[in-house]
Amino acid sequence: MSDIVDTPNTLIEPSRRFFVTGLGKSVLSASAVALLVGCESMAKTAARTTAADPAADAGILNVALGLEHEAINAYQLGAESGLLQKGVLPVAVLFQSHHKEHRDAIVATIRKLGGAPVEPKMIGDYAKDLQADRLKNQTDVLMLAARLEQGAANAYLGVIPAFGDPDLAQVSGRLAADETMHWTVLANALGQPVPQMALSFGA
Amino acid sequence: MRLFRFFCEFAIHITVLGLLSVSAPASEQRAATPVVQGDPARGQRLYQSRCMGCHSLDSNRVGPMHRGVIGREAGDVAGYAYSRALRNSSVVWNDDTLDLWLQDPEGLIEGQRMNFRVKKPQDRSDIISYLKQESQG
C-alpha cells in the first residue's frame, strides 16, 4: 500500500482541512451562490456534497469495505475450487492480496474517521450469495471475478461525488483504477473484446 | 464615468442571468425524470456493469436483493441489514422514487449508505425498466 498512500496504515491522513476555515469558506461560497440564484435544492446539494462529514465518509468507506470483503472471499472460493490452472492461480492470489491491502487500508481509515468497520460474513455465506456451486470450470471462475471487478470499479467511480473529503474521492478513483486493472487482465484471459467505446466505466 | 457604470451594471446583469440559466437545469434534474422510455435489454447490461458490484437479483450481498423491488417499501428485504435511514423510511419503490434514488440517494433518503449515483436519465430509465421486467417475473 505504501506506493499509493501517504501514511503506512491508512488511505489518507484525515485532513486538517476538515476542521479549518479554508474549506468552510468555499462551501459557504458555493451554497451562498446557489441561494442567491434561488435554488435551495442546489444549495443543499452543494453543502451536502462538499462539506466535510467524516461520519458520512466513513459510511461510504464501509460499503467499499463490504465490496473488498466479498472480493477477498470470491478469490478464496476460486482458489480453493480446484478449477484454476497452474498459471492462473498465482494471478488470482495476487489480485486477492491487492484486495486485502485495500481492506486493511480502508479499515484503518474508517477507524481514523471514528467509524466502526463492517465485519466480513462467513465464507459459506459468500459462496451462497455468489452461487459458487454453479462454478464448473476456470472460465466460470474468471467470469465471476471479472464481473465483480467491473462492478467494484464502477462502484468506486460512482461514489466519488459523494465524498466530502476530496482526498478520499481521489483514493476512490485510485481503488477504481486497481479494480479496472484486474478486470482488464481477467477480460483478456477470457478473450473478451476490448471495449469499442471510450468512457465505458463509470458515468 | 457614466459609460463605465453602464458597463459594470450590464456585466452584473449578464452574470446573474448566467447563474440563473445554469441553476434552472440543475433544479430540474433534482426532480424525478423518467421522461425517456426505458429499454430493459440495455438496462440489463447497465445493471450488470453498474449495479452488480454490490447487488444481485436474488441474493443479499453488499446491497439488498432487487427482484420484486417495484412496489416494495424501502428497507423491507428480509435478512438484509439496512441503515436506520432505510428502515425508518416510508418510501415505496416505483418509477419516480427509483429515479430519484439513482439520481441522488442522499437527496431522497438522508443517512442512507448507497451513495452510488447514475447521472444520465436514459441510463436510470433503462435500469428501472429492467428491474420492472424482473420484478414481474
Tab-separated table of C-alpha atoms in Angstrom:
chain	number	residue	atom	x	y	z
A	1	MET	CA	0.000	0.000	0.000
A	2	SER	CA	2.998	2.240	0.504
A	3	ASP	CA	3.092	3.153	-3.161
A	4	ILE	CA	-0.365	4.676	-3.101
A	5	VAL	CA	-0.822	6.056	0.356
A	6	ASP	CA	0.534	8.964	2.249
A	7	THR	CA	0.783	7.111	5.555
A	8	PRO	CA	1.642	3.469	6.218
A	9	ASN	CA	-1.717	2.318	7.515
A	10	THR	CA	-4.470	4.495	6.180
A	11	LEU	CA	-5.718	5.661	2.826
A	12	ILE	CA	-5.213	9.266	3.851
A	13	GLU	CA	-4.308	11.253	6.862
A	14	PRO	CA	-7.692	12.796	7.677
A	15	SER	CA	-7.037	16.320	6.678
A	16	ARG	CA	-6.954	19.272	8.984
A	17	ARG	CA	-8.923	20.896	6.199
A	18	PHE	CA	-11.944	19.162	7.734
A	19	PHE	CA	-11.677	21.457	10.652
A	20	VAL	CA	-10.081	24.676	9.469
A	21	THR	CA	-11.712	27.541	7.745
A	22	GLY	CA	-10.415	27.229	4.207
A	23	LEU	CA	-12.825	24.534	3.014
A	24	GLY	CA	-15.618	26.009	5.074
A	25	LYS	CA	-15.298	29.242	3.195
A	26	SER	CA	-15.517	27.518	-0.157
A	27	VAL	CA	-18.557	25.524	0.969
A	28	LEU	CA	-20.297	28.630	2.173
A	29	SER	CA	-19.430	30.301	-1.066
A	30	ALA	CA	-20.925	27.516	-3.205
A	31	SER	CA	-24.070	27.346	-1.078
A	32	ALA	CA	-24.390	31.088	-0.952
A	33	VAL	CA	-24.203	31.377	-4.714
A	34	ALA	CA	-26.897	28.730	-5.076
A	35	LEU	CA	-29.122	30.506	-2.577
A	36	LEU	CA	-28.512	33.823	-4.283
A	37	VAL	CA	-29.870	32.445	-7.526
A	38	GLY	CA	-32.885	30.989	-5.734
A	39	CYS	CA	-32.123	27.289	-5.954
A	40	GLU	CA	-32.468	25.854	-2.478
A	41	SER	CA	-32.074	22.247	-3.534
A	42	MET	CA	-28.863	23.064	-5.350
A	43	ALA	CA	-27.612	24.833	-2.252
A	44	LYS	CA	-28.409	21.784	-0.137
A	45	THR	CA	-26.607	19.574	-2.608
A	46	ALA	CA	-23.592	21.872	-2.672
A	47	ALA	CA	-23.401	21.852	1.109
A	48	ARG	CA	-24.005	18.119	1.345
A	49	THR	CA	-21.515	17.124	-1.302
A	50	THR	CA	-18.700	19.416	-0.329
A	51	ALA	CA	-18.986	19.849	3.417
A	52	ALA	CA	-16.586	17.693	5.360
A	53	ASP	CA	-18.509	14.960	7.168
A	54	PRO	CA	-16.186	12.270	8.498
A	55	ALA	CA	-19.094	10.067	9.616
A	56	ALA	CA	-20.640	10.153	6.141
A	57	ASP	CA	-17.300	9.418	4.515
A	58	ALA	CA	-16.754	6.525	6.929
A	59	GLY	CA	-20.166	5.207	5.898
A	60	ILE	CA	-19.216	5.267	2.227
A	61	LEU	CA	-15.927	3.540	3.036
A	62	ASN	CA	-17.812	0.853	4.948
A	63	VAL	CA	-19.746	-0.025	1.795
A	64	ALA	CA	-16.398	-0.166	-0.018
A	65	LEU	CA	-15.107	-2.427	2.725
A	66	GLY	CA	-18.059	-4.734	2.119
A	67	LEU	CA	-17.005	-4.940	-1.515
A	68	GLU	CA	-13.420	-5.752	-0.546
A	69	HIS	CA	-14.530	-8.470	1.909
A	70	GLU	CA	-16.618	-10.010	-0.851
A	71	ALA	CA	-13.775	-9.846	-3.393
A	72	ILE	CA	-11.304	-11.468	-0.982
A	73	ASN	CA	-13.730	-14.306	-0.325
A	74	ALA	CA	-14.610	-14.687	-4.002
A	75	TYR	CA	-10.944	-15.159	-4.866
A	76	GLN	CA	-10.632	-17.573	-1.931
A	77	LEU	CA	-13.526	-19.608	-3.291
A	78	GLY	CA	-11.929	-19.578	-6.739
A	79	ALA	CA	-8.515	-20.575	-5.394
A	80	GLU	CA	-9.976	-23.430	-3.362
A	81	SER	CA	-12.236	-24.635	-6.143
A	82	GLY	CA	-9.508	-26.636	-7.853
A	83	LEU	CA	-10.736	-25.188	-11.136
A	84	LEU	CA	-7.890	-22.733	-11.739
A	85	GLN	CA	-4.939	-23.858	-13.824
A	86	LYS	CA	-1.363	-23.663	-12.593
A	87	GLY	CA	-0.558	-20.397	-14.373
A	88	VAL	CA	-3.802	-18.678	-13.378
A	89	LEU	CA	-3.875	-19.438	-9.660
A	90	PRO	CA	-0.935	-17.139	-8.733
A	91	VAL	CA	-2.629	-14.245	-10.533
A	92	ALA	CA	-5.843	-14.844	-8.608
A	93	VAL	CA	-3.882	-14.957	-5.355
A	94	LEU	CA	-2.066	-11.748	-6.303
A	95	PHE	CA	-5.348	-9.962	-7.024
A	96	GLN	CA	-6.693	-11.251	-3.712
A	97	SER	CA	-3.643	-9.763	-1.986
A	98	HIS	CA	-4.455	-6.384	-3.581
A	99	HIS	CA	-7.951	-6.586	-2.132
A	100	LYS	CA	-6.530	-7.470	1.275
A	101	GLU	CA	-4.354	-4.364	1.108
A	102	HIS	CA	-7.401	-2.310	0.135
A	103	ARG	CA	-9.289	-3.847	3.056
A	104	ASP	CA	-6.580	-3.121	5.598
A	105	ALA	CA	-6.184	0.472	4.463
A	106	ILE	CA	-9.946	1.079	4.404
A	107	VAL	CA	-10.357	-0.430	7.886
A	108	ALA	CA	-7.617	1.832	9.251
A	109	THR	CA	-9.138	4.877	7.587
A	110	ILE	CA	-12.652	4.144	8.874
A	111	ARG	CA	-11.258	3.832	12.400
A	112	LYS	CA	-9.346	7.069	11.989
A	113	LEU	CA	-12.577	8.757	10.921
A	114	GLY	CA	-14.270	7.460	14.075
A	115	GLY	CA	-16.314	4.739	12.399
A	116	ALA	CA	-16.701	1.021	13.068
A	117	PRO	CA	-15.521	-1.175	10.167
A	118	VAL	CA	-18.060	-3.708	8.956
A	119	GLU	CA	-17.045	-7.319	9.599
A	120	PRO	CA	-16.901	-9.921	6.835
A	121	LYS	CA	-19.529	-12.611	6.582
A	122	MET	CA	-18.660	-16.306	6.776
A	123	ILE	CA	-17.141	-17.680	3.585
A	124	GLY	CA	-20.102	-20.048	3.276
A	125	ASP	CA	-22.408	-17.046	3.100
A	126	TYR	CA	-20.344	-15.566	0.289
A	127	ALA	CA	-20.422	-18.912	-1.507
A	128	LYS	CA	-24.210	-18.918	-1.275
A	129	ASP	CA	-24.622	-15.277	-2.275
A	130	LEU	CA	-22.284	-15.637	-5.255
A	131	GLN	CA	-23.755	-19.002	-6.251
A	132	ALA	CA	-20.324	-20.627	-6.096
A	133	ASP	CA	-21.926	-24.038	-6.545
A	134	ARG	CA	-22.530	-23.071	-10.175
A	135	LEU	CA	-18.800	-22.665	-10.904
A	136	LYS	CA	-17.916	-25.646	-13.085
A	137	ASN	CA	-14.682	-24.656	-14.788
A	138	GLN	CA	-11.973	-21.994	-14.911
A	139	THR	CA	-13.956	-19.801	-17.285
A	140	ASP	CA	-16.840	-19.663	-14.795
A	141	VAL	CA	-14.462	-18.564	-12.031
A	142	LEU	CA	-12.809	-15.910	-14.171
A	143	MET	CA	-16.182	-14.606	-15.378
A	144	LEU	CA	-17.365	-14.237	-11.801
A	145	ALA	CA	-14.152	-12.442	-10.861
A	146	ALA	CA	-14.356	-10.165	-13.916
A	147	ARG	CA	-17.983	-9.316	-13.124
A	148	LEU	CA	-17.146	-8.438	-9.530
A	149	GLU	CA	-14.086	-6.391	-10.518
A	150	GLN	CA	-16.043	-4.436	-13.118
A	151	GLY	CA	-18.812	-3.822	-10.616
A	152	ALA	CA	-16.334	-2.709	-7.965
A	153	ALA	CA	-14.614	-0.322	-10.381
A	154	ASN	CA	-17.960	1.224	-11.271
A	155	ALA	CA	-18.993	1.369	-7.620
A	156	TYR	CA	-15.829	3.254	-6.658
A	157	LEU	CA	-16.313	5.658	-9.554
A	158	GLY	CA	-19.996	6.107	-8.764
A	159	VAL	CA	-19.463	7.213	-5.170
A	160	ILE	CA	-16.720	9.751	-5.906
A	161	PRO	CA	-19.138	12.723	-5.905
A	162	ALA	CA	-20.494	11.699	-2.510
A	163	PHE	CA	-17.240	12.057	-0.581
A	164	GLY	CA	-16.892	15.195	1.495
A	165	ASP	CA	-13.112	14.924	1.610
A	166	PRO	CA	-11.598	15.353	-1.854
A	167	ASP	CA	-8.595	13.271	-0.793
A	168	LEU	CA	-10.911	10.315	-0.189
A	169	ALA	CA	-12.601	10.956	-3.525
A	170	GLN	CA	-9.205	10.689	-5.161
A	171	VAL	CA	-8.478	7.461	-3.277
A	172	SER	CA	-11.789	6.103	-4.557
A	173	GLY	CA	-10.542	6.834	-8.072
A	174	ARG	CA	-7.294	5.016	-7.357
A	175	LEU	CA	-9.134	1.987	-5.980
A	176	ALA	CA	-11.276	2.020	-9.125
A	177	ALA	CA	-8.080	2.003	-11.179
A	178	ASP	CA	-6.867	-1.111	-9.343
A	179	GLU	CA	-10.178	-2.882	-9.971
A	180	THR	CA	-10.101	-1.821	-13.619
A	181	MET	CA	-6.603	-3.246	-13.940
A	182	HIS	CA	-7.871	-6.547	-12.514
A	183	TRP	CA	-10.851	-6.522	-14.865
A	184	THR	CA	-8.635	-5.819	-17.869
A	185	VAL	CA	-6.388	-8.806	-17.131
A	186	LEU	CA	-9.368	-11.086	-16.489
A	187	ALA	CA	-11.253	-9.947	-19.590
A	188	ASN	CA	-8.136	-10.510	-21.670
A	189	ALA	CA	-7.705	-14.006	-20.218
A	190	LEU	CA	-11.332	-14.713	-21.101
A	191	GLY	CA	-10.773	-13.485	-24.661
A	192	GLN	CA	-13.348	-10.747	-24.276
A	193	PRO	CA	-13.076	-7.907	-26.791
A	194	VAL	CA	-11.638	-4.570	-25.793
A	195	PRO	CA	-14.489	-2.064	-25.254
A	196	GLN	CA	-15.120	-0.229	-28.510
A	197	MET	CA	-16.373	2.938	-26.865
A	198	ALA	CA	-14.347	5.284	-24.718
A	199	LEU	CA	-15.559	6.054	-21.187
A	200	SER	CA	-17.027	2.576	-20.771
A	201	PHE	CA	-16.595	2.717	-16.983
A	202	GLY	CA	-18.466	4.902	-14.566
A	203	ALA	CA	-20.730	7.689	-15.862
B	1	MET	CA	-17.804	57.627	-15.923
B	2	ARG	CA	-21.458	57.092	-16.851
B	3	LEU	CA	-20.382	54.748	-19.591
B	4	PHE	CA	-18.187	52.821	-17.132
B	5	ARG	CA	-21.110	52.455	-14.682
B	6	PHE	CA	-23.336	51.217	-17.518
B	7	PHE	CA	-20.848	48.532	-18.457
B	8	CYS	CA	-20.463	47.477	-14.818
B	9	GLU	CA	-24.242	47.146	-14.374
B	10	PHE	CA	-24.515	45.334	-17.700
B	11	ALA	CA	-21.814	42.880	-16.610
B	12	ILE	CA	-23.644	42.229	-13.309
B	13	HIS	CA	-26.919	41.581	-15.175
B	14	ILE	CA	-25.201	39.168	-17.534
B	15	THR	CA	-23.543	37.362	-14.605
B	16	VAL	CA	-26.851	36.999	-12.726
B	17	LEU	CA	-28.633	35.823	-15.847
B	18	GLY	CA	-25.845	33.345	-16.433
B	19	LEU	CA	-26.159	31.961	-12.923
B	20	LEU	CA	-29.925	31.703	-13.293
B	21	SER	CA	-29.647	29.927	-16.591
B	22	VAL	CA	-27.176	27.466	-15.055
B	23	SER	CA	-29.309	26.885	-11.978
B	24	ALA	CA	-32.524	26.080	-13.797
B	25	PRO	CA	-31.440	22.774	-15.297
B	26	ALA	CA	-29.818	21.787	-12.013
B	27	SER	CA	-33.082	22.237	-10.143
B	28	GLU	CA	-34.955	20.344	-12.831
B	29	GLN	CA	-32.501	17.499	-12.540
B	30	ARG	CA	-33.403	17.143	-8.871
B	31	ALA	CA	-36.881	16.020	-9.809
B	32	ALA	CA	-37.695	12.511	-10.949
B	33	THR	CA	-37.117	12.474	-14.678
B	34	PRO	CA	-38.299	9.171	-16.135
B	35	VAL	CA	-39.346	11.043	-19.275
B	36	VAL	CA	-37.495	8.707	-21.577
B	37	GLN	CA	-38.759	5.263	-22.487
B	38	GLY	CA	-36.726	2.614	-20.728
B	39	ASP	CA	-35.036	-0.180	-22.648
B	40	PRO	CA	-34.886	-3.274	-20.407
B	41	ALA	CA	-32.277	-5.012	-22.588
B	42	ARG	CA	-29.912	-2.065	-22.261
B	43	GLY	CA	-30.954	-1.814	-18.619
B	44	GLN	CA	-29.811	-5.384	-18.059
B	45	ARG	CA	-26.360	-4.566	-19.442
B	46	LEU	CA	-26.190	-1.452	-17.290
B	47	TYR	CA	-27.350	-3.418	-14.261
B	48	GLN	CA	-24.607	-5.966	-14.820
B	49	SER	CA	-21.889	-3.341	-15.172
B	50	ARG	CA	-23.060	-0.697	-12.676
B	51	CYS	CA	-25.161	-2.432	-10.043
B	52	MET	CA	-23.872	-5.981	-9.758
B	53	GLY	CA	-20.724	-4.885	-7.962
B	54	CYS	CA	-22.938	-4.714	-4.886
B	55	HIS	CA	-26.351	-6.150	-5.817
B	56	SER	CA	-27.901	-9.313	-7.225
B	57	LEU	CA	-31.469	-10.040	-8.182
B	58	ASP	CA	-31.808	-12.932	-5.758
B	59	SER	CA	-29.083	-12.563	-3.088
B	60	ASN	CA	-28.448	-10.047	-0.350
B	61	ARG	CA	-24.824	-9.028	-0.857
B	62	VAL	CA	-23.218	-5.657	-0.133
B	63	GLY	CA	-26.639	-4.310	-1.073
B	64	PRO	CA	-30.077	-5.943	-0.824
B	65	MET	CA	-31.552	-8.203	-3.500
B	66	HIS	CA	-33.575	-6.493	-6.207
B	67	ARG	CA	-36.106	-8.940	-7.587
B	68	GLY	CA	-39.552	-7.687	-6.693
B	69	VAL	CA	-38.315	-4.219	-5.803
B	70	ILE	CA	-41.148	-2.446	-7.645
B	71	GLY	CA	-43.938	-1.733	-5.187
B	72	ARG	CA	-41.827	-2.754	-2.228
B	73	GLU	CA	-41.299	-0.460	0.750
B	74	ALA	CA	-37.722	0.740	1.276
B	75	GLY	CA	-35.774	-1.233	3.875
B	76	ASP	CA	-38.095	-4.228	3.617
B	77	VAL	CA	-35.988	-7.117	2.298
B	78	ALA	CA	-35.750	-9.864	4.909
B	79	GLY	CA	-32.258	-10.769	6.038
B	80	TYR	CA	-30.543	-7.577	4.898
B	81	ALA	CA	-29.017	-5.230	7.492
B	82	TYR	CA	-30.297	-1.840	6.373
B	83	SER	CA	-29.214	1.551	7.627
B	84	ARG	CA	-31.537	3.137	10.155
B	85	ALA	CA	-32.476	5.686	7.498
B	86	LEU	CA	-33.799	2.996	5.152
B	87	ARG	CA	-35.501	1.041	7.934
B	88	ASN	CA	-37.375	4.145	9.013
B	89	SER	CA	-38.203	5.346	5.520
B	90	SER	CA	-41.725	5.187	4.179
B	91	VAL	CA	-40.594	5.407	0.555
B	92	VAL	CA	-42.203	2.872	-1.755
B	93	TRP	CA	-40.173	1.964	-4.829
B	94	ASN	CA	-41.747	2.954	-8.115
B	95	ASP	CA	-40.536	4.688	-11.304
B	96	ASP	CA	-40.337	8.098	-9.679
B	97	THR	CA	-38.765	7.118	-6.368
B	98	LEU	CA	-36.240	4.823	-8.050
B	99	ASP	CA	-35.314	7.615	-10.457
B	100	LEU	CA	-34.726	9.985	-7.550
B	101	TRP	CA	-32.823	7.317	-5.635
B	102	LEU	CA	-30.489	6.519	-8.513
B	103	GLN	CA	-30.026	10.212	-9.222
B	104	ASP	CA	-29.055	11.144	-5.659
B	105	PRO	CA	-29.694	8.590	-2.885
B	106	GLU	CA	-28.882	11.030	-0.095
B	107	GLY	CA	-31.247	13.579	-1.608
B	108	LEU	CA	-34.124	11.098	-1.316
B	109	ILE	CA	-33.313	9.399	1.997
B	110	GLU	CA	-30.867	11.244	4.201
B	111	GLY	CA	-28.473	8.974	6.061
B	112	GLN	CA	-28.606	6.130	3.526
B	113	ARG	CA	-25.473	4.159	2.748
B	114	MET	CA	-25.564	3.552	-1.001
B	115	ASN	CA	-24.332	6.889	-2.341
B	116	PHE	CA	-23.843	5.478	-5.841
B	117	ARG	CA	-25.280	7.798	-8.480
B	118	VAL	CA	-26.433	7.223	-12.036
B	119	LYS	CA	-26.229	10.579	-13.739
B	120	LYS	CA	-27.909	10.050	-17.105
B	121	PRO	CA	-31.745	9.961	-17.190
B	122	GLN	CA	-31.691	7.396	-20.024
B	123	ASP	CA	-29.447	5.072	-18.006
B	124	ARG	CA	-31.703	5.381	-14.961
B	125	SER	CA	-34.797	4.745	-17.025
B	126	ASP	CA	-33.248	1.676	-18.640
B	127	ILE	CA	-32.155	0.224	-15.296
B	128	ILE	CA	-35.616	0.850	-13.792
B	129	SER	CA	-37.211	-0.739	-16.843
B	130	TYR	CA	-35.047	-3.835	-16.350
B	131	LEU	CA	-35.904	-4.013	-12.645
B	132	LYS	CA	-39.616	-3.743	-13.503
B	133	GLN	CA	-39.275	-6.546	-16.022
B	134	GLU	CA	-37.531	-8.756	-13.473
B	135	SER	CA	-39.990	-7.853	-10.731
B	136	GLN	CA	-42.859	-9.054	-12.895
B	137	GLY	CA	-41.150	-12.407	-13.417
